Structure formats: C-alpha cells, structure tokens
Amino acid sequence: MAGSSEEAPDYGRGVVIMDDWPGYDLNLFTYPQHYYGDLEYVLIPHGIIVDRTERLAKDIMKDIGYCDIMILCVLKGGYKFCADLVEHLKNISQNSDRFVSMKVDFIRLKSYKNVLIVEDVVGTGKTMRALLSSIEKYKPNMIKVASLLVKRTPRSDGFRPDYVGFEIPNLFVVGYALDYNEYFRDLNHICVINEHGKEKYRV
Ligand code: IMP
Ligand code: MG
C-alpha cells in the first residue's frame, strides 16, 4: 500500500498469470510485421488489458472519485496504460451525476494534492519507492499507485501498488508501451520476447 491517508479496500493481486501459463500462439492475433520472428508468445492480449483497465478505473472511481485527481504518468512505459485508464475514468465520470476533474502530468514535481501514480510494471519495487519518496516531500493529501503489471520476483522488496492489473511470472515482457531498448512500444499485446528478438534489438 502506498502511503495514503484514506483507508481503501485491498483489491489483491489482480489477474494472476501463473508461471506455467503457456500464453497464446502469436498466429492467433495480429501484430506488426517488423516483429515477426522476434516474439515467443502473447502473454496478455490487448483486449484483455483494456477490459481489465476498465475495471481498475471503476475501483479507482469508487475509492477516490469524490475528489479532483492529479494523475501522474510514469514515462515512457506508462503512457498506454495511463491513456486507457484516463479514458475509462472520464467515461465513468461523465456518466455519473458528479463530474470529477482530472489533470494529467508526466512526472514533473510540483505541489500536488491527490495523486494517482500510473506505472507500467513493478518489478523489484525500487523505482516506485524512489518515486514515492520524492513525491512525499511535497506532502500530498493522498498518494495511490496503479500499476498495470506486478512481477513475481524473488528480488521484490515487498512493495504493493494499490491497484494492480495483472500479476505476472518473472519474465521480461514487451508491448502496450513496454519496451526492450525502445522497441516493441508499438505492439498492442503484452508479449514475451524470444532470443532472436533480444539479439536483434540488443544495444
Ligand atoms: P523495478 O524498479 O525493478 O520495480 O523496475 C521497474 C521499472 O523497470 C519499470 O518502470 C520499467 O520501466 C522497467 N521494467 C521492469 N520490468 C520490465 C519488463 O519486463 N519490460 C519492460 N520494462 C520493464
Ligand atoms: Mg515504468
């Protein structure tokens, strides 16, 4: 739980993808031709990411929809998740009787009141803890963290976001704005890269 003043329900681990999950055959979906031969399998198809994000938006609105929210997107990997999350939050807000104001910023520090940090993936948790401690200096009323993915890794420091889309095995994943040396951000699905892909885009 990130340091927050409000008690919020524990939403748990999100959609849990087990270590033995073989994924989906790439040929069952479409993806950019320039990545043919570079991927192992589809871990999470784009449609499921979007559907899960819609539910996260509902949970977030239930918890903090009463206040104006500053959404902080952690670039670059967080931009797809953030854009889809904001879209769903906006739709829920528009269809309810009170309109919630939302501002979006891209990790630039100034004084914020109610902050929702939107991140692509939490691995060890180091990145998020460092970010939280730099934001806490500005004494916001509330800080919550939404991460699309959380990895099951023995290197985890135990950090748990308030909202989790999917818990995944300890794999390096790409797509939906997550990159490998800046490649694969233009892939819609979250996929596992293969040895050929790693070699081709190695720096
Ligand atoms: P942590 O500090 O170990 O939690 O790492 C989090 C950061 O590492 C994320 O914000 C990503 O930018 C990057 N990262 C970790 N795992 C992956 C992955 O599987 N694919 C792409 N980027 C990753
Ligand atoms: Mg990130």
PDB file of C-alpha atoms and ligand atoms in Angstrom:
ATOM      1  CA  MET A   1       0.000   0.000   0.000  1.00  0.00           C
ATOM      2  CA  ALA A   2       1.438   3.379  -0.867  1.00  0.00           C
ATOM      3  CA  GLY A   3       1.339   5.988   1.897  1.00  0.00           C
ATOM      4  CA  SER A   4      -2.236   7.166   1.763  1.00  0.00           C
ATOM      5  CA  SER A   5      -4.490   8.901   4.231  1.00  0.00           C
ATOM      6  CA  GLU A   6      -7.708   7.165   3.221  1.00  0.00           C
ATOM      7  CA  GLU A   7      -8.485   3.548   4.056  1.00  0.00           C
ATOM      8  CA  ALA A   8      -9.114   1.722   0.816  1.00  0.00           C
ATOM      9  CA  PRO A   9     -10.183  -1.860   0.246  1.00  0.00           C
ATOM     10  CA  ASP A  10      -7.487  -4.390  -0.581  1.00  0.00           C
ATOM     11  CA  TYR A  11      -8.008  -5.358  -4.197  1.00  0.00           C
ATOM     12  CA  GLY A  12      -5.380  -8.072  -4.019  1.00  0.00           C
ATOM     13  CA  ARG A  13      -3.146  -9.268  -6.788  1.00  0.00           C
ATOM     14  CA  GLY A  14      -5.191  -8.518  -9.869  1.00  0.00           C
ATOM     15  CA  VAL A  15      -5.485 -11.137 -12.598  1.00  0.00           C
ATOM     16  CA  VAL A  16      -2.879 -13.726 -11.610  1.00  0.00           C
ATOM     17  CA  ILE A  17      -0.982 -15.261 -14.515  1.00  0.00           C
ATOM     18  CA  MET A  18       0.700 -18.449 -13.315  1.00  0.00           C
ATOM     19  CA  ASP A  19       4.273 -19.499 -14.058  1.00  0.00           C
ATOM     20  CA  ASP A  20       3.115 -22.437 -16.176  1.00  0.00           C
ATOM     21  CA  TRP A  21       0.808 -20.314 -18.350  1.00  0.00           C
ATOM     22  CA  PRO A  22       1.952 -21.051 -21.929  1.00  0.00           C
ATOM     23  CA  GLY A  23       0.422 -17.869 -23.365  1.00  0.00           C
ATOM     24  CA  TYR A  24      -1.291 -17.610 -26.737  1.00  0.00           C
ATOM     25  CA  ASP A  25       0.157 -18.574 -30.096  1.00  0.00           C
ATOM     26  CA  LEU A  26       1.198 -15.395 -31.912  1.00  0.00           C
ATOM     27  CA  ASN A  27      -0.535 -16.609 -35.079  1.00  0.00           C
ATOM     28  CA  LEU A  28      -3.914 -16.275 -33.352  1.00  0.00           C
ATOM     29  CA  PHE A  29      -3.556 -12.484 -33.294  1.00  0.00           C
ATOM     30  CA  THR A  30      -2.246  -9.697 -35.481  1.00  0.00           C
ATOM     31  CA  TYR A  31       0.902  -7.740 -34.703  1.00  0.00           C
ATOM     32  CA  PRO A  32       3.369  -5.551 -36.610  1.00  0.00           C
ATOM     33  CA  GLN A  33       5.198  -7.356 -39.381  1.00  0.00           C
ATOM     34  CA  HIS A  34       8.546  -5.887 -38.317  1.00  0.00           C
ATOM     35  CA  TYR A  35       8.361  -8.013 -35.151  1.00  0.00           C
ATOM     36  CA  TYR A  36       7.751 -11.302 -36.950  1.00  0.00           C
ATOM     37  CA  GLY A  37      10.283 -13.814 -35.619  1.00  0.00           C
ATOM     38  CA  ASP A  38      11.167 -11.706 -32.563  1.00  0.00           C
ATOM     39  CA  LEU A  39       8.497 -12.845 -30.098  1.00  0.00           C
ATOM     40  CA  GLU A  40       7.868 -16.045 -28.176  1.00  0.00           C
ATOM     41  CA  TYR A  41       4.144 -15.762 -27.408  1.00  0.00           C
ATOM     42  CA  VAL A  42       1.371 -13.395 -26.390  1.00  0.00           C
ATOM     43  CA  LEU A  43       1.199 -13.175 -22.603  1.00  0.00           C
ATOM     44  CA  ILE A  44      -1.787 -10.788 -22.391  1.00  0.00           C
ATOM     45  CA  PRO A  45      -3.828  -9.855 -25.482  1.00  0.00           C
ATOM     46  CA  HIS A  46      -4.630  -6.172 -25.930  1.00  0.00           C
ATOM     47  CA  GLY A  47      -8.381  -6.607 -25.448  1.00  0.00           C
ATOM     48  CA  ILE A  48      -7.901  -8.183 -22.024  1.00  0.00           C
ATOM     49  CA  ILE A  49      -5.601  -5.352 -20.973  1.00  0.00           C
ATOM     50  CA  VAL A  50      -8.261  -2.823 -21.929  1.00  0.00           C
ATOM     51  CA  ASP A  51     -11.054  -4.788 -20.200  1.00  0.00           C
ATOM     52  CA  ARG A  52      -9.040  -5.116 -17.002  1.00  0.00           C
ATOM     53  CA  THR A  53      -8.188  -1.402 -17.131  1.00  0.00           C
ATOM     54  CA  GLU A  54     -11.889  -0.584 -17.324  1.00  0.00           C
ATOM     55  CA  ARG A  55     -12.462  -2.435 -14.057  1.00  0.00           C
ATOM     56  CA  LEU A  56      -9.469  -0.731 -12.393  1.00  0.00           C
ATOM     57  CA  ALA A  57     -10.997   2.610 -13.385  1.00  0.00           C
ATOM     58  CA  LYS A  58     -14.245   1.597 -11.683  1.00  0.00           C
ATOM     59  CA  ASP A  59     -12.381   0.624  -8.482  1.00  0.00           C
ATOM     60  CA  ILE A  60     -10.393   3.861  -8.532  1.00  0.00           C
ATOM     61  CA  MET A  61     -13.507   5.980  -9.029  1.00  0.00           C
ATOM     62  CA  LYS A  62     -15.260   4.214  -6.172  1.00  0.00           C
ATOM     63  CA  ASP A  63     -12.338   4.976  -3.834  1.00  0.00           C
ATOM     64  CA  ILE A  64     -11.228   8.431  -4.875  1.00  0.00           C
ATOM     65  CA  GLY A  65     -13.844   9.686  -7.322  1.00  0.00           C
ATOM     66  CA  TYR A  66     -15.066  12.198  -4.739  1.00  0.00           C
ATOM     67  CA  CYS A  67     -12.010  14.418  -5.154  1.00  0.00           C
ATOM     68  CA  ASP A  68     -10.187  16.068  -8.001  1.00  0.00           C
ATOM     69  CA  ILE A  69      -7.361  13.824  -9.077  1.00  0.00           C
ATOM     70  CA  MET A  70      -3.897  14.557 -10.389  1.00  0.00           C
ATOM     71  CA  ILE A  71      -2.807  11.621 -12.486  1.00  0.00           C
ATOM     72  CA  LEU A  72       0.943  11.214 -12.754  1.00  0.00           C
ATOM     73  CA  CYS A  73       2.033   9.042 -15.633  1.00  0.00           C
ATOM     74  CA  VAL A  74       5.449   7.454 -15.324  1.00  0.00           C
ATOM     75  CA  LEU A  75       7.020   7.755 -18.754  1.00  0.00           C
ATOM     76  CA  LYS A  76       7.646   6.186 -21.085  1.00  0.00           C
ATOM     77  CA  GLY A  77       6.251   2.727 -20.392  1.00  0.00           C
ATOM     78  CA  GLY A  78       3.165   4.000 -18.575  1.00  0.00           C
ATOM     79  CA  TYR A  79       1.694   6.046 -21.394  1.00  0.00           C
ATOM     80  CA  LYS A  80      -0.620   3.434 -22.958  1.00  0.00           C
ATOM     81  CA  PHE A  81      -1.985   2.253 -19.634  1.00  0.00           C
ATOM     82  CA  CYS A  82      -2.369   5.840 -18.460  1.00  0.00           C
ATOM     83  CA  ALA A  83      -4.170   6.924 -21.644  1.00  0.00           C
ATOM     84  CA  ASP A  84      -6.615   3.997 -21.477  1.00  0.00           C
ATOM     85  CA  LEU A  85      -7.139   4.416 -17.732  1.00  0.00           C
ATOM     86  CA  VAL A  86      -7.891   8.138 -18.092  1.00  0.00           C
ATOM     87  CA  GLU A  87     -10.310   7.356 -20.927  1.00  0.00           C
ATOM     88  CA  HIS A  88     -12.237   4.905 -18.722  1.00  0.00           C
ATOM     89  CA  LEU A  89     -12.149   7.259 -15.710  1.00  0.00           C
ATOM     90  CA  LYS A  90     -13.523  10.033 -17.909  1.00  0.00           C
ATOM     91  CA  ASN A  91     -16.344   7.815 -19.201  1.00  0.00           C
ATOM     92  CA  ILE A  92     -17.366   6.757 -15.699  1.00  0.00           C
ATOM     93  CA  SER A  93     -17.203  10.345 -14.506  1.00  0.00           C
ATOM     94  CA  GLN A  94     -19.261  11.636 -17.449  1.00  0.00           C
ATOM     95  CA  ASN A  95     -21.972   9.055 -16.879  1.00  0.00           C
ATOM     96  CA  SER A  96     -22.308   9.836 -13.179  1.00  0.00           C
ATOM     97  CA  ASP A  97     -24.026  12.785 -11.551  1.00  0.00           C
ATOM     98  CA  ARG A  98     -20.860  14.498 -10.372  1.00  0.00           C
ATOM     99  CA  PHE A  99     -18.066  15.333 -12.694  1.00  0.00           C
ATOM    100  CA  VAL A 100     -14.591  14.665 -11.354  1.00  0.00           C
ATOM    101  CA  SER A 101     -11.841  16.911 -12.573  1.00  0.00           C
ATOM    102  CA  MET A 102      -8.732  15.096 -13.701  1.00  0.00           C
ATOM    103  CA  LYS A 103      -5.399  16.559 -14.599  1.00  0.00           C
ATOM    104  CA  VAL A 104      -2.654  14.537 -16.165  1.00  0.00           C
ATOM    105  CA  ASP A 105       1.026  15.212 -15.789  1.00  0.00           C
ATOM    106  CA  PHE A 106       4.170  13.321 -16.642  1.00  0.00           C
ATOM    107  CA  ILE A 107       6.352  13.135 -13.539  1.00  0.00           C
ATOM    108  CA  ARG A 108       7.361  16.691 -13.112  1.00  0.00           C
ATOM    109  CA  LEU A 109       7.438  17.637  -9.498  1.00  0.00           C
ATOM    110  CA  LYS A 110       5.407  20.457  -8.044  1.00  0.00           C
ATOM    111  CA  SER A 111       2.809  20.631  -5.325  1.00  0.00           C
ATOM    112  CA  TYR A 112       0.146  18.031  -5.793  1.00  0.00           C
ATOM    113  CA  LYS A 113      -2.839  17.256  -3.566  1.00  0.00           C
ATOM    114  CA  ASN A 114      -4.417  13.961  -4.514  1.00  0.00           C
ATOM    115  CA  VAL A 115      -2.072  11.940  -6.608  1.00  0.00           C
ATOM    116  CA  LEU A 116      -2.597   8.764  -8.598  1.00  0.00           C
ATOM    117  CA  ILE A 117       0.675   7.438  -9.972  1.00  0.00           C
ATOM    118  CA  VAL A 118       0.257   5.315 -13.093  1.00  0.00           C
ATOM    119  CA  GLU A 119       3.078   2.885 -13.813  1.00  0.00           C
ATOM    120  CA  ASP A 120       3.575   0.101 -16.336  1.00  0.00           C
ATOM    121  CA  VAL A 121       5.290  -2.571 -14.255  1.00  0.00           C
ATOM    122  CA  VAL A 122       6.577  -3.019 -10.740  1.00  0.00           C
ATOM    123  CA  GLY A 123       9.498  -5.430 -10.562  1.00  0.00           C
ATOM    124  CA  THR A 124      11.742  -5.080  -7.524  1.00  0.00           C
ATOM    125  CA  GLY A 125       9.735  -2.033  -6.432  1.00  0.00           C
ATOM    126  CA  LYS A 126      12.846   0.153  -6.237  1.00  0.00           C
ATOM    127  CA  THR A 127      11.737   2.580  -8.943  1.00  0.00           C
ATOM    128  CA  MET A 128       8.356   3.119  -7.304  1.00  0.00           C
ATOM    129  CA  ARG A 129       9.746   3.577  -3.799  1.00  0.00           C
ATOM    130  CA  ALA A 130      12.226   6.172  -5.052  1.00  0.00           C
ATOM    131  CA  LEU A 131       9.456   7.990  -6.878  1.00  0.00           C
ATOM    132  CA  LEU A 132       7.118   7.886  -3.879  1.00  0.00           C
ATOM    133  CA  SER A 133       9.743   9.283  -1.560  1.00  0.00           C
ATOM    134  CA  SER A 134      10.421  12.187  -3.916  1.00  0.00           C
ATOM    135  CA  ILE A 135       6.692  12.955  -4.186  1.00  0.00           C
ATOM    136  CA  GLU A 136       6.086  12.596  -0.442  1.00  0.00           C
ATOM    137  CA  LYS A 137       8.328  15.619   0.125  1.00  0.00           C
ATOM    138  CA  TYR A 138       5.512  17.714  -1.342  1.00  0.00           C
ATOM    139  CA  LYS A 139       3.134  16.421   1.333  1.00  0.00           C
ATOM    140  CA  PRO A 140       0.152  15.429  -0.804  1.00  0.00           C
ATOM    141  CA  ASN A 141      -3.120  14.525   0.970  1.00  0.00           C
ATOM    142  CA  MET A 142      -3.190  11.221  -0.789  1.00  0.00           C
ATOM    143  CA  ILE A 143      -0.925   9.136  -2.983  1.00  0.00           C
ATOM    144  CA  LYS A 144      -2.119   5.976  -4.689  1.00  0.00           C
ATOM    145  CA  VAL A 145      -0.306   3.787  -7.145  1.00  0.00           C
ATOM    146  CA  ALA A 146      -1.864   1.915 -10.059  1.00  0.00           C
ATOM    147  CA  SER A 147       0.410  -0.471 -11.912  1.00  0.00           C
ATOM    148  CA  LEU A 148      -0.676  -2.464 -14.926  1.00  0.00           C
ATOM    149  CA  LEU A 149       1.701  -5.310 -14.071  1.00  0.00           C
ATOM    150  CA  VAL A 150       3.395  -6.650 -10.970  1.00  0.00           C
ATOM    151  CA  LYS A 151       6.092  -9.288 -11.382  1.00  0.00           C
ATOM    152  CA  ARG A 152       6.508 -12.269  -9.090  1.00  0.00           C
ATOM    153  CA  THR A 153      10.210 -11.943  -8.485  1.00  0.00           C
ATOM    154  CA  PRO A 154      12.419 -13.064  -5.589  1.00  0.00           C
ATOM    155  CA  ARG A 155      14.032  -9.610  -5.891  1.00  0.00           C
ATOM    156  CA  SER A 156      10.807  -7.866  -4.867  1.00  0.00           C
ATOM    157  CA  ASP A 157      11.141  -5.569  -1.861  1.00  0.00           C
ATOM    158  CA  GLY A 158       7.505  -6.235  -0.992  1.00  0.00           C
ATOM    159  CA  PHE A 159       6.081  -3.049  -2.490  1.00  0.00           C
ATOM    160  CA  ARG A 160       2.444  -3.486  -3.496  1.00  0.00           C
ATOM    161  CA  PRO A 161       0.549  -0.965  -5.600  1.00  0.00           C
ATOM    162  CA  ASP A 162      -2.996  -0.034  -4.545  1.00  0.00           C
ATOM    163  CA  TYR A 163      -4.355  -1.130  -7.931  1.00  0.00           C
ATOM    164  CA  VAL A 164      -2.878  -3.988  -9.952  1.00  0.00           C
ATOM    165  CA  GLY A 165      -3.961  -5.044 -13.422  1.00  0.00           C
ATOM    166  CA  PHE A 166      -2.118  -8.353 -13.673  1.00  0.00           C
ATOM    167  CA  GLU A 167       0.374 -10.300 -11.603  1.00  0.00           C
ATOM    168  CA  ILE A 168       2.797 -11.977 -13.994  1.00  0.00           C
ATOM    169  CA  PRO A 169       5.633 -14.512 -13.809  1.00  0.00           C
ATOM    170  CA  ASN A 170       9.192 -13.243 -13.599  1.00  0.00           C
ATOM    171  CA  LEU A 171       9.532 -12.677 -17.354  1.00  0.00           C
ATOM    172  CA  PHE A 172      10.728  -9.749 -19.414  1.00  0.00           C
ATOM    173  CA  VAL A 173       7.687  -8.500 -21.317  1.00  0.00           C
ATOM    174  CA  VAL A 174       7.169  -6.013 -24.130  1.00  0.00           C
ATOM    175  CA  GLY A 175       4.277  -4.287 -25.875  1.00  0.00           C
ATOM    176  CA  TYR A 176       1.479  -1.901 -24.886  1.00  0.00           C
ATOM    177  CA  ALA A 177       4.187   0.794 -24.438  1.00  0.00           C
ATOM    178  CA  LEU A 178       6.612  -1.500 -22.595  1.00  0.00           C
ATOM    179  CA  ASP A 179       9.883  -1.640 -24.456  1.00  0.00           C
ATOM    180  CA  TYR A 180      13.102  -3.515 -24.989  1.00  0.00           C
ATOM    181  CA  ASN A 181      15.725  -0.891 -25.867  1.00  0.00           C
ATOM    182  CA  GLU A 182      12.923   1.377 -27.127  1.00  0.00           C
ATOM    183  CA  TYR A 183      11.466  -1.295 -29.449  1.00  0.00           C
ATOM    184  CA  PHE A 184       8.053  -3.010 -29.186  1.00  0.00           C
ATOM    185  CA  ARG A 185       6.196   0.029 -27.783  1.00  0.00           C
ATOM    186  CA  ASP A 186       4.130  -0.112 -30.987  1.00  0.00           C
ATOM    187  CA  LEU A 187       2.942  -3.667 -30.248  1.00  0.00           C
ATOM    188  CA  ASN A 188      -0.620  -3.805 -28.810  1.00  0.00           C
ATOM    189  CA  HIS A 189      -0.411  -7.070 -26.882  1.00  0.00           C
ATOM    190  CA  ILE A 190       1.888  -7.769 -23.989  1.00  0.00           C
ATOM    191  CA  CYS A 191       4.261 -10.428 -25.249  1.00  0.00           C
ATOM    192  CA  VAL A 192       7.356 -12.355 -24.285  1.00  0.00           C
ATOM    193  CA  ILE A 193      10.361 -11.606 -26.454  1.00  0.00           C
ATOM    194  CA  ASN A 194      12.404 -14.520 -27.866  1.00  0.00           C
ATOM    195  CA  GLU A 195      16.173 -14.962 -28.210  1.00  0.00           C
ATOM    196  CA  HIS A 196      16.107 -13.760 -31.810  1.00  0.00           C
ATOM    197  CA  GLY A 197      14.339 -10.555 -30.764  1.00  0.00           C
ATOM    198  CA  LYS A 198      16.750  -9.979 -27.881  1.00  0.00           C
ATOM    199  CA  GLU A 199      19.709 -10.369 -30.208  1.00  0.00           C
ATOM    200  CA  LYS A 200      18.211  -8.219 -32.967  1.00  0.00           C
ATOM    201  CA  TYR A 201      17.487  -5.260 -30.691  1.00  0.00           C
ATOM    202  CA  ARG A 202      20.415  -5.619 -28.319  1.00  0.00           C
ATOM    203  CA  VAL A 203      22.370  -2.378 -27.775  1.00  0.00           C
TER     204      VAL A 203
HETATM  205  P1  IMP B   1      11.765  -2.042 -10.570  1.00  0.00           P
HETATM  206  O1  IMP B   1      12.485  -0.828 -10.047  1.00  0.00           O
HETATM  207  O2  IMP B   1      12.591  -3.275 -10.504  1.00  0.00           O
HETATM  208  O3  IMP B   1      10.420  -2.230  -9.910  1.00  0.00           O
HETATM  209  O4  IMP B   1      11.562  -1.834 -12.137  1.00  0.00           O
HETATM  210  C1  IMP B   1      10.549  -1.096 -12.656  1.00  0.00           C
HETATM  211  C2  IMP B   1      10.935  -0.448 -13.987  1.00  0.00           C
HETATM  212  O5  IMP B   1      11.780  -1.284 -14.779  1.00  0.00           O
HETATM  213  C3  IMP B   1       9.676  -0.238 -14.791  1.00  0.00           C
HETATM  214  O6  IMP B   1       9.205   1.076 -14.608  1.00  0.00           O
HETATM  215  C4  IMP B   1      10.104  -0.491 -16.221  1.00  0.00           C
HETATM  216  O7  IMP B   1      10.484   0.710 -16.813  1.00  0.00           O
HETATM  217  C5  IMP B   1      11.294  -1.397 -16.113  1.00  0.00           C
HETATM  218  N1  IMP B   1      10.903  -2.821 -16.353  1.00  0.00           N
HETATM  219  C6  IMP B   1      10.884  -3.817 -15.431  1.00  0.00           C
HETATM  220  N2  IMP B   1      10.489  -4.982 -15.970  1.00  0.00           N
HETATM  221  C7  IMP B   1      10.233  -4.742 -17.273  1.00  0.00           C
HETATM  222  C8  IMP B   1       9.767  -5.578 -18.384  1.00  0.00           C
HETATM  223  O8  IMP B   1       9.510  -6.795 -18.267  1.00  0.00           O
HETATM  224  N3  IMP B   1       9.629  -4.946 -19.585  1.00  0.00           N
HETATM  225  C9  IMP B   1       9.894  -3.625 -19.766  1.00  0.00           C
HETATM  226  N4  IMP B   1      10.317  -2.813 -18.764  1.00  0.00           N
HETATM  227  C10 IMP B   1      10.495  -3.364 -17.523  1.00  0.00           C
HETATM  228 MG    MG B   2       7.969   2.200 -15.840  1.00  0.00          MG
END
